[in-house]
Amino acid sequence: MQKEYDLKNIDETRAFAREFAHTLNAPVVVALHGDLGMGKSEIARTIIQELRGADTVVPSPTFTIVQSYDGISHFDLYRINDGSELVEIGLGHAIQKDITLIEWPDIANDMLPKDTIHVYITGTGDARHIVVKQF
């Protein structure tokens, strides 16, 4: 399955994330791919707030590596240098039970389930092209 979206601005990107959130049922893994500044964290934040309430505070897990929100785990693997660290941070456990959102997922490829939903984000300015693939 593959779907593509052309979004003109951040409001359309957030609207995409809100709609996408309602397609997710645990356990499911969403791998968010894209360069710095493409909106991986914004999409994850919007999904979490859509499912857990607009007033949910969702800091980027860049430094904490993982944040949990009652059945949703949000990982940022940018600072992970060795795949063996993934077990320590609880990725395997989260994958089995949560809606698991993973930024910079490449280091975890060997752990990702075959039905992982991959979201590829590219763009310029505020416009984004999103490709959603599930194998």
PDB file of N, CA and C in Angstrom, residues 72-116:
ATOM      1  N   ILE A  72       1.136   5.279  23.869  1.00  0.00           N
ATOM      2  CA  ILE A  72       1.869   5.806  22.710  1.00  0.00           C
ATOM      3  C   ILE A  72       3.307   6.034  23.148  1.00  0.00           C
ATOM      4  N   SER A  73       4.245   5.500  22.391  1.00  0.00           N
ATOM      5  CA  SER A  73       5.662   5.739  22.660  1.00  0.00           C
ATOM      6  C   SER A  73       6.249   6.507  21.479  1.00  0.00           C
ATOM      7  N   HIS A  74       6.990   7.560  21.805  1.00  0.00           N
ATOM      8  CA  HIS A  74       7.588   8.424  20.780  1.00  0.00           C
ATOM      9  C   HIS A  74       9.102   8.368  20.956  1.00  0.00           C
ATOM     10  N   PHE A  75       9.775   7.775  19.991  1.00  0.00           N
ATOM     11  CA  PHE A  75      11.225   7.613  20.022  1.00  0.00           C
ATOM     12  C   PHE A  75      11.886   8.544  19.022  1.00  0.00           C
ATOM     13  N   ASP A  76      13.027   9.091  19.404  1.00  0.00           N
ATOM     14  CA  ASP A  76      13.894   9.835  18.489  1.00  0.00           C
ATOM     15  C   ASP A  76      15.251   9.150  18.553  1.00  0.00           C
ATOM     16  N   LEU A  77      15.602   8.438  17.497  1.00  0.00           N
ATOM     17  CA  LEU A  77      16.820   7.614  17.504  1.00  0.00           C
ATOM     18  C   LEU A  77      18.023   8.325  16.899  1.00  0.00           C
ATOM     19  N   TYR A  78      17.937   9.625  16.719  1.00  0.00           N
ATOM     20  CA  TYR A  78      19.009  10.397  16.094  1.00  0.00           C
ATOM     21  C   TYR A  78      20.348  10.209  16.810  1.00  0.00           C
ATOM     22  N   ARG A  79      20.327  10.159  18.142  1.00  0.00           N
ATOM     23  CA  ARG A  79      21.572  10.080  18.915  1.00  0.00           C
ATOM     24  C   ARG A  79      21.995   8.647  19.238  1.00  0.00           C
ATOM     25  N   ILE A  80      21.263   7.654  18.756  1.00  0.00           N
ATOM     26  CA  ILE A  80      21.627   6.254  19.003  1.00  0.00           C
ATOM     27  C   ILE A  80      22.716   5.862  18.010  1.00  0.00           C
ATOM     28  N   ASN A  81      23.813   5.369  18.540  1.00  0.00           N
ATOM     29  CA  ASN A  81      24.950   5.010  17.691  1.00  0.00           C
ATOM     30  C   ASN A  81      25.091   3.517  17.463  1.00  0.00           C
ATOM     31  N   ASP A  82      24.478   2.720  18.321  1.00  0.00           N
ATOM     32  CA  ASP A  82      24.642   1.276  18.251  1.00  0.00           C
ATOM     33  C   ASP A  82      23.273   0.634  18.446  1.00  0.00           C
ATOM     34  N   GLY A  83      22.914  -0.254  17.546  1.00  0.00           N
ATOM     35  CA  GLY A  83      21.616  -0.904  17.615  1.00  0.00           C
ATOM     36  C   GLY A  83      21.359  -1.645  18.913  1.00  0.00           C
ATOM     37  N   SER A  84      22.418  -2.054  19.625  1.00  0.00           N
ATOM     38  CA  SER A  84      22.226  -2.759  20.894  1.00  0.00           C
ATOM     39  C   SER A  84      21.578  -1.848  21.946  1.00  0.00           C
ATOM     40  N   GLU A  85      21.671  -0.541  21.771  1.00  0.00           N
ATOM     41  CA  GLU A  85      21.056   0.400  22.715  1.00  0.00           C
ATOM     42  C   GLU A  85      19.532   0.384  22.628  1.00  0.00           C
ATOM     43  N   LEU A  86      18.993  -0.104  21.533  1.00  0.00           N
ATOM     44  CA  LEU A  86      17.550  -0.081  21.333  1.00  0.00           C
ATOM     45  C   LEU A  86      16.807  -0.932  22.358  1.00  0.00           C
ATOM     46  N   VAL A  87      17.401  -2.036  22.766  1.00  0.00           N
ATOM     47  CA  VAL A  87      16.784  -2.876  23.794  1.00  0.00           C
ATOM     48  C   VAL A  87      16.766  -2.122  25.123  1.00  0.00           C
ATOM     49  N   GLU A  88      17.870  -1.476  25.451  1.00  0.00           N
ATOM     50  CA  GLU A  88      17.971  -0.711  26.702  1.00  0.00           C
ATOM     51  C   GLU A  88      16.913   0.363  26.835  1.00  0.00           C
ATOM     52  N   ILE A  89      16.580   1.021  25.737  1.00  0.00           N
ATOM     53  CA  ILE A  89      15.615   2.125  25.802  1.00  0.00           C
ATOM     54  C   ILE A  89      14.175   1.647  25.685  1.00  0.00           C
ATOM     55  N   GLY A  90      13.972   0.334  25.540  1.00  0.00           N
ATOM     56  CA  GLY A  90      12.630  -0.229  25.559  1.00  0.00           C
ATOM     57  C   GLY A  90      11.901  -0.271  24.237  1.00  0.00           C
ATOM     58  N   LEU A  91      12.623  -0.159  23.127  1.00  0.00           N
ATOM     59  CA  LEU A  91      11.961  -0.152  21.832  1.00  0.00           C
ATOM     60  C   LEU A  91      11.216  -1.460  21.569  1.00  0.00           C
ATOM     61  N   GLY A  92      11.849  -2.576  21.850  1.00  0.00           N
ATOM     62  CA  GLY A  92      11.213  -3.872  21.598  1.00  0.00           C
ATOM     63  C   GLY A  92       9.915  -4.035  22.375  1.00  0.00           C
ATOM     64  N   HIS A  93       9.896  -3.593  23.601  1.00  0.00           N
ATOM     65  CA  HIS A  93       8.695  -3.680  24.439  1.00  0.00           C
ATOM     66  C   HIS A  93       7.590  -2.786  23.885  1.00  0.00           C
ATOM     67  N   ALA A  94       7.937  -1.564  23.506  1.00  0.00           N
ATOM     68  CA  ALA A  94       6.951  -0.623  22.975  1.00  0.00           C
ATOM     69  C   ALA A  94       6.330  -1.154  21.685  1.00  0.00           C
ATOM     70  N   ILE A  95       7.147  -1.714  20.811  1.00  0.00           N
ATOM     71  CA  ILE A  95       6.671  -2.234  19.527  1.00  0.00           C
ATOM     72  C   ILE A  95       5.594  -3.294  19.731  1.00  0.00           C
ATOM     73  N   GLN A  96       5.715  -4.060  20.797  1.00  0.00           N
ATOM     74  CA  GLN A  96       4.780  -5.153  21.040  1.00  0.00           C
ATOM     75  C   GLN A  96       3.430  -4.692  21.567  1.00  0.00           C
ATOM     76  N   LYS A  97       3.345  -3.464  22.144  1.00  0.00           N
ATOM     77  CA  LYS A  97       2.093  -3.108  22.804  1.00  0.00           C
ATOM     78  C   LYS A  97       1.542  -1.723  22.471  1.00  0.00           C
ATOM     79  N   ASP A  98       2.360  -0.810  21.986  1.00  0.00           N
ATOM     80  CA  ASP A  98       1.968   0.590  21.838  1.00  0.00           C
ATOM     81  C   ASP A  98       1.752   1.003  20.395  1.00  0.00           C
ATOM     82  N   ILE A  99       1.206   2.193  20.243  1.00  0.00           N
ATOM     83  CA  ILE A  99       1.376   2.950  19.012  1.00  0.00           C
ATOM     84  C   ILE A  99       2.774   3.528  19.160  1.00  0.00           C
ATOM     85  N   THR A 100       3.693   3.116  18.317  1.00  0.00           N
ATOM     86  CA  THR A 100       5.098   3.492  18.448  1.00  0.00           C
ATOM     87  C   THR A 100       5.496   4.378  17.271  1.00  0.00           C
ATOM     88  N   LEU A 101       5.844   5.622  17.586  1.00  0.00           N
ATOM     89  CA  LEU A 101       6.274   6.601  16.592  1.00  0.00           C
ATOM     90  C   LEU A 101       7.784   6.712  16.681  1.00  0.00           C
ATOM     91  N   ILE A 102       8.489   6.520  15.573  1.00  0.00           N
ATOM     92  CA  ILE A 102       9.946   6.508  15.604  1.00  0.00           C
ATOM     93  C   ILE A 102      10.501   7.498  14.590  1.00  0.00           C
ATOM     94  N   GLU A 103      11.204   8.501  15.105  1.00  0.00           N
ATOM     95  CA  GLU A 103      11.955   9.415  14.246  1.00  0.00           C
ATOM     96  C   GLU A 103      13.356   8.850  14.068  1.00  0.00           C
ATOM     97  N   TRP A 104      13.929   9.039  12.893  1.00  0.00           N
ATOM     98  CA  TRP A 104      15.252   8.509  12.537  1.00  0.00           C
ATOM     99  C   TRP A 104      15.295   6.988  12.750  1.00  0.00           C
ATOM    100  N   PRO A 105      14.403   6.241  12.098  1.00  0.00           N
ATOM    101  CA  PRO A 105      14.249   4.814  12.377  1.00  0.00           C
ATOM    102  C   PRO A 105      15.279   3.883  11.751  1.00  0.00           C
ATOM    103  N   ASP A 106      16.149   4.380  10.894  1.00  0.00           N
ATOM    104  CA  ASP A 106      17.030   3.485  10.130  1.00  0.00           C
ATOM    105  C   ASP A 106      17.861   2.554  10.998  1.00  0.00           C
ATOM    106  N   ILE A 107      18.339   3.021  12.132  1.00  0.00           N
ATOM    107  CA  ILE A 107      19.177   2.165  12.984  1.00  0.00           C
ATOM    108  C   ILE A 107      18.370   1.008  13.566  1.00  0.00           C
ATOM    109  N   ALA A 108      17.053   1.125  13.557  1.00  0.00           N
ATOM    110  CA  ALA A 108      16.185   0.092  14.135  1.00  0.00           C
ATOM    111  C   ALA A 108      15.604  -0.843  13.073  1.00  0.00           C
ATOM    112  N   ASN A 109      16.053  -0.746  11.837  1.00  0.00           N
ATOM    113  CA  ASN A 109      15.449  -1.540  10.755  1.00  0.00           C
ATOM    114  C   ASN A 109      15.310  -3.018  11.089  1.00  0.00           C
ATOM    115  N   ASP A 110      16.295  -3.597  11.754  1.00  0.00           N
ATOM    116  CA  ASP A 110      16.252  -5.024  12.069  1.00  0.00           C
ATOM    117  C   ASP A 110      15.182  -5.366  13.102  1.00  0.00           C
ATOM    118  N   MET A 111      14.735  -4.380  13.865  1.00  0.00           N
ATOM    119  CA  MET A 111      13.725  -4.620  14.901  1.00  0.00           C
ATOM    120  C   MET A 111      12.306  -4.299  14.442  1.00  0.00           C
ATOM    121  N   LEU A 112      12.182  -3.580  13.351  1.00  0.00           N
ATOM    122  CA  LEU A 112      10.857  -3.128  12.940  1.00  0.00           C
ATOM    123  C   LEU A 112      10.025  -4.285  12.377  1.00  0.00           C
ATOM    124  N   PRO A 113       8.768  -4.357  12.777  1.00  0.00           N
ATOM    125  CA  PRO A 113       7.895  -5.396  12.226  1.00  0.00           C
ATOM    126  C   PRO A 113       7.698  -5.199  10.724  1.00  0.00           C
ATOM    127  N   LYS A 114       7.346  -6.268  10.039  1.00  0.00           N
ATOM    128  CA  LYS A 114       7.142  -6.189   8.589  1.00  0.00           C
ATOM    129  C   LYS A 114       6.001  -5.253   8.220  1.00  0.00           C
ATOM    130  N   ASP A 115       5.026  -5.097   9.110  1.00  0.00           N
ATOM    131  CA  ASP A 115       3.876  -4.243   8.811  1.00  0.00           C
ATOM    132  C   ASP A 115       4.056  -2.797   9.291  1.00  0.00           C
ATOM    133  N   THR A 116       5.295  -2.412   9.558  1.00  0.00           N
ATOM    134  CA  THR A 116       5.579  -1.027   9.945  1.00  0.00           C
ATOM    135  C   THR A 116       5.062  -0.079   8.863  1.00  0.00           C
TER     136      THR A 116
END
